Short mmCIF file of C-alpha atoms in Angstrom, two decimals:
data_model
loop_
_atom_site.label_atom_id
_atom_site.label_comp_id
_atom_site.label_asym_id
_atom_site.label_seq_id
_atom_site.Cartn_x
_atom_site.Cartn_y
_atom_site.Cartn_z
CA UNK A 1 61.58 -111.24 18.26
CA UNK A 2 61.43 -107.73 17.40
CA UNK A 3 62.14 -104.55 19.75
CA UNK A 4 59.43 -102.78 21.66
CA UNK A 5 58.63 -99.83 23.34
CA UNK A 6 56.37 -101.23 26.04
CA UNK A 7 54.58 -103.48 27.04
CA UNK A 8 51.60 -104.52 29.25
CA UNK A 9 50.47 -108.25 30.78
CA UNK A 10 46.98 -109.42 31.25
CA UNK A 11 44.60 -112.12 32.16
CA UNK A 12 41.20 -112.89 30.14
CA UNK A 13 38.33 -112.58 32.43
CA UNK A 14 35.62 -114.71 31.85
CA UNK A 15 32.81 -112.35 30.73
CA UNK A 16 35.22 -110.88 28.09
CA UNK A 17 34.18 -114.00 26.24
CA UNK A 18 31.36 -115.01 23.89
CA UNK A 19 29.25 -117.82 23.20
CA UNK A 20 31.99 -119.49 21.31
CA UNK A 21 33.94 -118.92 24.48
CA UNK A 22 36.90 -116.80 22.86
CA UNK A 23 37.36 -113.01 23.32
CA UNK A 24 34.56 -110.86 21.89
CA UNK A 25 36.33 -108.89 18.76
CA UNK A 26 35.38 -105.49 20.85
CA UNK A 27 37.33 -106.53 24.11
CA UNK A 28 40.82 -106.26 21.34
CA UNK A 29 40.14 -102.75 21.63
CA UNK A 30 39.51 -102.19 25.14
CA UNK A 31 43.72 -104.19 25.70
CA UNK A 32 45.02 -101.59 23.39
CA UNK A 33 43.56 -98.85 24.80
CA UNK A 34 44.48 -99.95 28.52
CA UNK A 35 48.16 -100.76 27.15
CA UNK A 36 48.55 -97.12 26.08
CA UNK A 37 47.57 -95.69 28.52
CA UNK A 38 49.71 -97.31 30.51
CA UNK A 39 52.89 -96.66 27.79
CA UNK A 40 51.88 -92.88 28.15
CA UNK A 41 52.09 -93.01 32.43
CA UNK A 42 55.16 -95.12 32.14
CA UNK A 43 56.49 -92.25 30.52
CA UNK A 44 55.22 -89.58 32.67
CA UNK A 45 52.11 -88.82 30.63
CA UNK A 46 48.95 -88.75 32.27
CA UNK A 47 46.18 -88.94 29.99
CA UNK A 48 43.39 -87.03 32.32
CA UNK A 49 46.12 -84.31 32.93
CA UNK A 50 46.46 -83.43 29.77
CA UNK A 51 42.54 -84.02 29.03
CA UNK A 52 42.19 -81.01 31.83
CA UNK A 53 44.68 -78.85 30.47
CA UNK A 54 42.52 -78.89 26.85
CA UNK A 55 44.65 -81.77 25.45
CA UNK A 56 43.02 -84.18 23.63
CA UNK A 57 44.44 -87.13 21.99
CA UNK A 58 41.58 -88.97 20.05
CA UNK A 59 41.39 -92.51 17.53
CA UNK A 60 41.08 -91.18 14.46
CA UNK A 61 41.67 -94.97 12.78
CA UNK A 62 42.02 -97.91 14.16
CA UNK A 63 42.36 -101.70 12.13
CA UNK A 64 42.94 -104.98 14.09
CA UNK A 65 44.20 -108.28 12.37
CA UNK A 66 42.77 -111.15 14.50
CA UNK A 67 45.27 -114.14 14.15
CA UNK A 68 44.44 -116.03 17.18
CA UNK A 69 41.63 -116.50 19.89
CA UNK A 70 42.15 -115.86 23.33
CA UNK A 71 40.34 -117.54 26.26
CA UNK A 72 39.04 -117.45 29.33
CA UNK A 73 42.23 -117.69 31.50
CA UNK A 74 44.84 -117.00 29.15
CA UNK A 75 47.62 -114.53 29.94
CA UNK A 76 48.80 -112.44 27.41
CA UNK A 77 50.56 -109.46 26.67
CA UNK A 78 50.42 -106.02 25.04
CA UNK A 79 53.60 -104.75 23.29
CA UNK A 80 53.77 -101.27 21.04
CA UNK A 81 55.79 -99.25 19.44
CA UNK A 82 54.90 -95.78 18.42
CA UNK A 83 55.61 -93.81 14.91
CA UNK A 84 54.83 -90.13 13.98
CA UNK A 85 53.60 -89.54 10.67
CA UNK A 86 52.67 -85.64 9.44
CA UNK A 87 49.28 -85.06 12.50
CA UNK A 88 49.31 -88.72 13.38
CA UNK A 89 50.92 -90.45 16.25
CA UNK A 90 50.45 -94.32 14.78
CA UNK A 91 50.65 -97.11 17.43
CA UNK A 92 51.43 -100.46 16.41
CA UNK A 93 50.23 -102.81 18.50
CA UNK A 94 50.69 -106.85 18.87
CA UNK A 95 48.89 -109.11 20.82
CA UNK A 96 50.79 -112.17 21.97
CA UNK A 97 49.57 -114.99 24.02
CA UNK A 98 51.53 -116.49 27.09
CA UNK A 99 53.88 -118.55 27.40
CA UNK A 100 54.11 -119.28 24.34
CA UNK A 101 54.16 -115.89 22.42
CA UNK A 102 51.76 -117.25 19.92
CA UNK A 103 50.56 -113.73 18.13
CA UNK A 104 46.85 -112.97 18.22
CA UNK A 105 45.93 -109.84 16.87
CA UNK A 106 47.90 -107.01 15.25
CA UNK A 107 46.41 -103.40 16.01
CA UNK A 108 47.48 -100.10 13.95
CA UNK A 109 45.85 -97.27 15.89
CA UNK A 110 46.09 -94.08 14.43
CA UNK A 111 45.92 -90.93 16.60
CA UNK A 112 45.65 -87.24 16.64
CA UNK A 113 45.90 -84.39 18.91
CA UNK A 114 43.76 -81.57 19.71
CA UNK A 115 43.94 -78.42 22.13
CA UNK A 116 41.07 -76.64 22.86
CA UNK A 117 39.08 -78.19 20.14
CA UNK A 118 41.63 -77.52 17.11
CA UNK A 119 43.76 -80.05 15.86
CA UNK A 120 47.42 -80.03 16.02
CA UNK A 121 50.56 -80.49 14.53
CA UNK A 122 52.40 -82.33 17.90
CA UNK A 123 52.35 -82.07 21.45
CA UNK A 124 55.66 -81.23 23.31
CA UNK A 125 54.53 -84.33 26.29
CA UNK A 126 53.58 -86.90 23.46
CA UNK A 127 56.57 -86.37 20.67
CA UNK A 128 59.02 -87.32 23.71
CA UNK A 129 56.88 -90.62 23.36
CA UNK A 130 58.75 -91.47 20.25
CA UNK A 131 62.52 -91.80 21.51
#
């Protein structure tokens, strides 16, 4: 298995579901997000901080590769890594279902930084994100 940066567990709750009774495609979105988040306070980031101080870090792109459907009361988790490339901070994310680490989505979400409304090069509290 390859090497992450971080990762995050979770449970499906039932009304993350649809008719079919799998994850909604939108709710693939919301575990990313939540996951780094979480990467960026793990690493002494905090995303409303920086938000205050007229840091912005937006999704400029983001593409998801649905390989699996989760259900109601599956645990799964959220692993990442994180690449910079020129304005972009790229997070590659997989999906894996537990206990069996069956993958079930793969997530590239590209990001980019603003302060005060103009966009930026890097940010000294997210480039120590990608040792």
């Amino acid at each position: 298995m390859k090497e992450y940066k971080f990762e995050e567990e979770f449970d499906v709750r039932d009304y993350e579901c649809d008719l079919q009774g799998i994850v909604n495609n939108a709710n693939y979105q919301h575990y990313t997000e939540h996951a780094r988040h979480k990467f960026l306070l793990s690493r002494g980031v905090d995303f409303a901080d920086l938000h205050n101080r007229g840091i912005d870090a937006v999704v400029a792109r983001i593409s998801i590769d649905y390989k699996r459907s989760l259900k109601s009361g599956d645990k799964f988790v959220c692993r990442l890594n994180i690449e910079k490339e020129g304005v972009r901070y790229i997070f590659y994310q997989d999906i894996y279902r537990l206990p069996d680490n069956v993958l079930c989505a793969k997530a590239k979400v590209e990001t980019v930084c603003t302060v005060n409304g103009k966009l930026v090069m890097a940010v000294d509290e997210l480039e120590k994100l990608l040792v």
